[in-house]
CSV table of C-alpha atoms in Angstrom, one decimal:
chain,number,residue,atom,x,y,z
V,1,UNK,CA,1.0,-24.0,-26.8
V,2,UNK,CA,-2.0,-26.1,-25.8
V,3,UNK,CA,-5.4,-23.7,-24.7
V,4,UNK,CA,-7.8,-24.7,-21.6
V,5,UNK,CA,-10.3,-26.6,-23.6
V,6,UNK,CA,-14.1,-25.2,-24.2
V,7,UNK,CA,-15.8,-27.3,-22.3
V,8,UNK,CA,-19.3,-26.1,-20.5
V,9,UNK,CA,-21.3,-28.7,-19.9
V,10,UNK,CA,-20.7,-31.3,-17.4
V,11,UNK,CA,-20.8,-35.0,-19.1
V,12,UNK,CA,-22.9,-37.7,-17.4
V,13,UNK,CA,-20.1,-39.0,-16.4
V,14,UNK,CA,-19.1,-35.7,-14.9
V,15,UNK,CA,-22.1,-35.5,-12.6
V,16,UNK,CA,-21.4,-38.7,-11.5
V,17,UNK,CA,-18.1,-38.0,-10.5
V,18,UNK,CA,-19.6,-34.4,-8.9
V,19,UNK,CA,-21.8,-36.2,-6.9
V,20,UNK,CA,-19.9,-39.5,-5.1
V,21,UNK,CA,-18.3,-35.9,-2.9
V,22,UNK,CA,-21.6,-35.8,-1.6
V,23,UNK,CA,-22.5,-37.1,1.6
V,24,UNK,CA,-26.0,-38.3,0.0
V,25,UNK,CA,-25.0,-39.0,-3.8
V,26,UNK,CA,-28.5,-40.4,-4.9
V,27,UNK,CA,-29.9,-37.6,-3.5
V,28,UNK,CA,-27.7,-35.0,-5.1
V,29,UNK,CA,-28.7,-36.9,-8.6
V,30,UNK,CA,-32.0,-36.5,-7.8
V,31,UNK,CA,-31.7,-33.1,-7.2
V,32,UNK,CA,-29.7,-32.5,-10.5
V,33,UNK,CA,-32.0,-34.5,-12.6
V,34,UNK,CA,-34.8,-32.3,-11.2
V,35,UNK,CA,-33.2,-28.8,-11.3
V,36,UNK,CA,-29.6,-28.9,-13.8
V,37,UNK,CA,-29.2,-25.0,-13.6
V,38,UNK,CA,-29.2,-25.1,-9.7
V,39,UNK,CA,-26.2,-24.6,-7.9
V,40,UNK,CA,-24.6,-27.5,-5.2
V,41,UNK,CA,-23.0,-27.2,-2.0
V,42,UNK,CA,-20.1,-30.4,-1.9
V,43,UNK,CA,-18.0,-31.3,0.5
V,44,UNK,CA,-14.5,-31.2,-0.3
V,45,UNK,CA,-11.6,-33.8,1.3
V,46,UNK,CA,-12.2,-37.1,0.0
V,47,UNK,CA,-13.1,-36.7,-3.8
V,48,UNK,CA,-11.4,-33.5,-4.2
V,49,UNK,CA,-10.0,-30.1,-2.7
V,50,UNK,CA,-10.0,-26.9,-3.9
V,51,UNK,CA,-7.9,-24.0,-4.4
V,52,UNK,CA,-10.1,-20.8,-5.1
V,53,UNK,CA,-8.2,-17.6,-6.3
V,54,UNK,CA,-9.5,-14.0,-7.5
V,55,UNK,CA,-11.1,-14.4,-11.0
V,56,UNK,CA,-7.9,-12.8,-12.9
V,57,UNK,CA,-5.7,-14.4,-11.0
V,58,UNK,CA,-7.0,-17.8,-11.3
V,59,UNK,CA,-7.2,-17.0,-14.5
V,60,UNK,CA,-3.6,-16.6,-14.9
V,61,UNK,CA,-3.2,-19.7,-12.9
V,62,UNK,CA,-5.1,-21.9,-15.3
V,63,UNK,CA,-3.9,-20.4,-18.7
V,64,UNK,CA,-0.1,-21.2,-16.9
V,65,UNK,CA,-1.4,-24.8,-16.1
V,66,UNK,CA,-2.7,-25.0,-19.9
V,67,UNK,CA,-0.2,-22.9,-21.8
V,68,UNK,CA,3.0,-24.3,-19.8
V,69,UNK,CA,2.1,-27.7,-17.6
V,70,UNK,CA,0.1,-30.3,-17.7
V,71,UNK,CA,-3.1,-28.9,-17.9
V,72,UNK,CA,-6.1,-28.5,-15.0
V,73,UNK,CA,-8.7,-30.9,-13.8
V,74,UNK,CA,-12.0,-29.2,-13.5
V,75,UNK,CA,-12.0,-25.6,-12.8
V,76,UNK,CA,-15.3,-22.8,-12.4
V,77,UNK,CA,-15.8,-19.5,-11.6
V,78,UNK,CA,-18.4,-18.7,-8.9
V,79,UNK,CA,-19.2,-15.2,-7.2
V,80,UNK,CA,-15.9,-13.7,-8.3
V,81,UNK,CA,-13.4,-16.5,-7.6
V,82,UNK,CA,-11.6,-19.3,-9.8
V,83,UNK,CA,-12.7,-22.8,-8.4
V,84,UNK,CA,-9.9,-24.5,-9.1
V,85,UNK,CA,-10.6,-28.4,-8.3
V,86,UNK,CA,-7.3,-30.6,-7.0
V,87,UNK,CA,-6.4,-33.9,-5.4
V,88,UNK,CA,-7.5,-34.6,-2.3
V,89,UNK,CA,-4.9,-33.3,0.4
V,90,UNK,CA,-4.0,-30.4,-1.3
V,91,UNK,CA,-5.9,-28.2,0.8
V,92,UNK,CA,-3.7,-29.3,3.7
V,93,UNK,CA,0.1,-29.1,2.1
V,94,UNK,CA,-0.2,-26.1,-0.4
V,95,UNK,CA,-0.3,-23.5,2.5
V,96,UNK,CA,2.9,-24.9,3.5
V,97,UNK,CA,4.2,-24.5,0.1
V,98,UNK,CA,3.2,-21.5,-0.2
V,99,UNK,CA,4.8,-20.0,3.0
V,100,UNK,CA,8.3,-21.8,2.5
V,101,UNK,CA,8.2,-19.3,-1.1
V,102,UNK,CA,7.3,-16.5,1.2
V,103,UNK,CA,3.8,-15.7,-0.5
V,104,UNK,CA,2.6,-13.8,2.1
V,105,UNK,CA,6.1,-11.6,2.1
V,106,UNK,CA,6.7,-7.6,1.5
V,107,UNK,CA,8.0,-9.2,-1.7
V,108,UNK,CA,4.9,-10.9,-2.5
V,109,UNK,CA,2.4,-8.5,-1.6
V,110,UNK,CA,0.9,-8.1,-5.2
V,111,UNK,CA,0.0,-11.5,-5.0
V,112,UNK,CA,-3.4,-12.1,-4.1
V,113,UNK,CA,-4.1,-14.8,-1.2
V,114,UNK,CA,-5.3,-18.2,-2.1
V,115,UNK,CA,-7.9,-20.3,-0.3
V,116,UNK,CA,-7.2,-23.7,0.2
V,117,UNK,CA,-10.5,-25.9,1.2
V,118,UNK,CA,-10.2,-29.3,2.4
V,119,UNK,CA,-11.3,-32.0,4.9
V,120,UNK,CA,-13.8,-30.5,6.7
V,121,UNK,CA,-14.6,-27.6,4.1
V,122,UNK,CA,-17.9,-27.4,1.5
V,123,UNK,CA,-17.9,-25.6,-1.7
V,124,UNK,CA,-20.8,-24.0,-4.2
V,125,UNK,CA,-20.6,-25.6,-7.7
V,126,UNK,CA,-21.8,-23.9,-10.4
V,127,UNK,CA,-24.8,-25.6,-12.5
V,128,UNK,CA,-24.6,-28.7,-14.3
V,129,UNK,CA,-26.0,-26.6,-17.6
V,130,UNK,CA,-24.3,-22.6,-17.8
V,131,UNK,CA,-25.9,-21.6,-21.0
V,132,UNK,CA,-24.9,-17.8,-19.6
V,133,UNK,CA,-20.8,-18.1,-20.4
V,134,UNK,CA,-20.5,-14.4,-19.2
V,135,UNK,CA,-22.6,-15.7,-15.7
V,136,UNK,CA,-21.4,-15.4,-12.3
V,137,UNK,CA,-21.4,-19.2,-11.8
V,138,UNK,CA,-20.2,-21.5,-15.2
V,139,UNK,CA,-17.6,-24.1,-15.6
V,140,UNK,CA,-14.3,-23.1,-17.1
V,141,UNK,CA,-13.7,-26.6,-17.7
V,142,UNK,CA,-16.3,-28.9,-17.1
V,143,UNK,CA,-15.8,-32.4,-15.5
V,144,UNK,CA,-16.2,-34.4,-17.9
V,145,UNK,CA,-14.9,-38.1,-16.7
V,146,UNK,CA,-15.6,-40.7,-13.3
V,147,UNK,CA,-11.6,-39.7,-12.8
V,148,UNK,CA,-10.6,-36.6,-13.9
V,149,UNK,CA,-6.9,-35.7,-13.5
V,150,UNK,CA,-6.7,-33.5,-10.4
V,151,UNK,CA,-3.2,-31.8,-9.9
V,152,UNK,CA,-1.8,-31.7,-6.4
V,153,UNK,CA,-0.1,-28.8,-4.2
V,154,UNK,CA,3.2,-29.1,-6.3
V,155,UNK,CA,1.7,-28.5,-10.1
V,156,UNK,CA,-0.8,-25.4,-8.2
V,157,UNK,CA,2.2,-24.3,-6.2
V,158,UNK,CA,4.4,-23.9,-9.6
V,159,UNK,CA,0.7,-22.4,-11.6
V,160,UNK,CA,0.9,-19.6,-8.6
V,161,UNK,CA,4.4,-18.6,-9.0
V,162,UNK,CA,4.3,-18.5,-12.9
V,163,UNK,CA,0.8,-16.5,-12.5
V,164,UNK,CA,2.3,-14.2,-9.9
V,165,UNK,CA,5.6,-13.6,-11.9
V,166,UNK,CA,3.8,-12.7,-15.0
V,167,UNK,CA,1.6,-10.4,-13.1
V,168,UNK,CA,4.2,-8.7,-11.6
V,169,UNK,CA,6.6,-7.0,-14.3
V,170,UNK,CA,10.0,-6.1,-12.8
V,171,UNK,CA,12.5,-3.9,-14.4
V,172,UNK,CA,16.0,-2.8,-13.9
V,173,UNK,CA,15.2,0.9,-15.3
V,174,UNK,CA,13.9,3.4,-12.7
V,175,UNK,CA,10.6,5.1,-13.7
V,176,UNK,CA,10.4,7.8,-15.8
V,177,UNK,CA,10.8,11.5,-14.3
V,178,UNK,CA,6.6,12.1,-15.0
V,179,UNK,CA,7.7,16.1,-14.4
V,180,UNK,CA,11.0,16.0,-16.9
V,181,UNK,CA,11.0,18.2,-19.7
V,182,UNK,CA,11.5,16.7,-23.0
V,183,UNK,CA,12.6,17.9,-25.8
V,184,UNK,CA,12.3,17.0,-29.7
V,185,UNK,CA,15.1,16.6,-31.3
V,186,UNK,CA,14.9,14.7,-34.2
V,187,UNK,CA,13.9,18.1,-36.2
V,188,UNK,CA,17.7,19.3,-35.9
V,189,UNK,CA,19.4,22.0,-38.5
């Protein structure tokens, strides 16, 4: 089983990647440069989407993507959500996914909903430097290349059903009677 590596800072070659989504990439170096524990607003659709899920639950989602697939491009947590980054055009074809394996179904209702954010659609990053790992904002896994591997609706599609089926436990035993009487009987004459 391979682990979600421990990576927290965002390489040089990370913020460049971070900033060609921004509509003013110079600028957004500057900005960096200047203040590296300031959070960014980028637009998502052309670099990258992203899917952004409940902390546990995205949680699940990555440790699935780590523990089971191929792994995660870069993925942060910001004001109670898992950021998880994806190739551009996700955003538009996981919802259809999605509802063809009836997520939004009686069946499904212990799933949590995900938001998909594409063309059109801007997103808070968290700083380049999150020296506070137990933070609101901080990189899970940090970019740290000009191309980072970004999986598409399919491999987040599969990282949902996994996370929502190991949530969920089924069994084929109904629940315990809480009000039954039980008696001890291993003490018999």
């Amino acid at each position: 089983m391979t682990s979600a590596p421990n990576v927290t800072r965002v390489s040089a070659d990370g913020v460049a990647w971070l900033a060609s989504a921004a509509t003013y990439p110079r600028s957004t170096l500057a900005l960096w440069e200047e203040r590296p524990d300031a959070p960014v607003v980028l637009p998502c659709g052309t670099v990258f989407d992203v899917v952004s899920a409940p902390v546990v639950f995205g949680r699940r989602m990555l440790d699935r993507l780590w523990d089971e697939g191929a792994g995660s491009g870069p993925v942060a947590v910001f004001r109670g959500r898992t950021l998880l980054f994806a190739a551009p055009g996700t955003a538009q074809r996981l919802p259809s996914l999605l509802d063809w394996e009836e997520w939004g179904s009686q069946r499904a209702r212990a799933v949590p909903p995900l938001l998909c954010h594409g063309s059109g659609d801007a997103v808070t990053v968290p700083p380049l430097n999150c020296d506070d790992a137990g933070g609101a904002a901080r990189w899970l896994v940090a970019p740290d290349t000009r191309h980072p591997w970004l999986p598409g609706p399919e491999v987040l599609l599969w990282a949902a059903v996994r996370a929502a089926r190991s949530a969920v436990r089924i069994s084929i035993f109904p629940p315990a009677d809480q009000g039954a009487k039980v008696y001890d009987v291993s003490r018999r004459r």
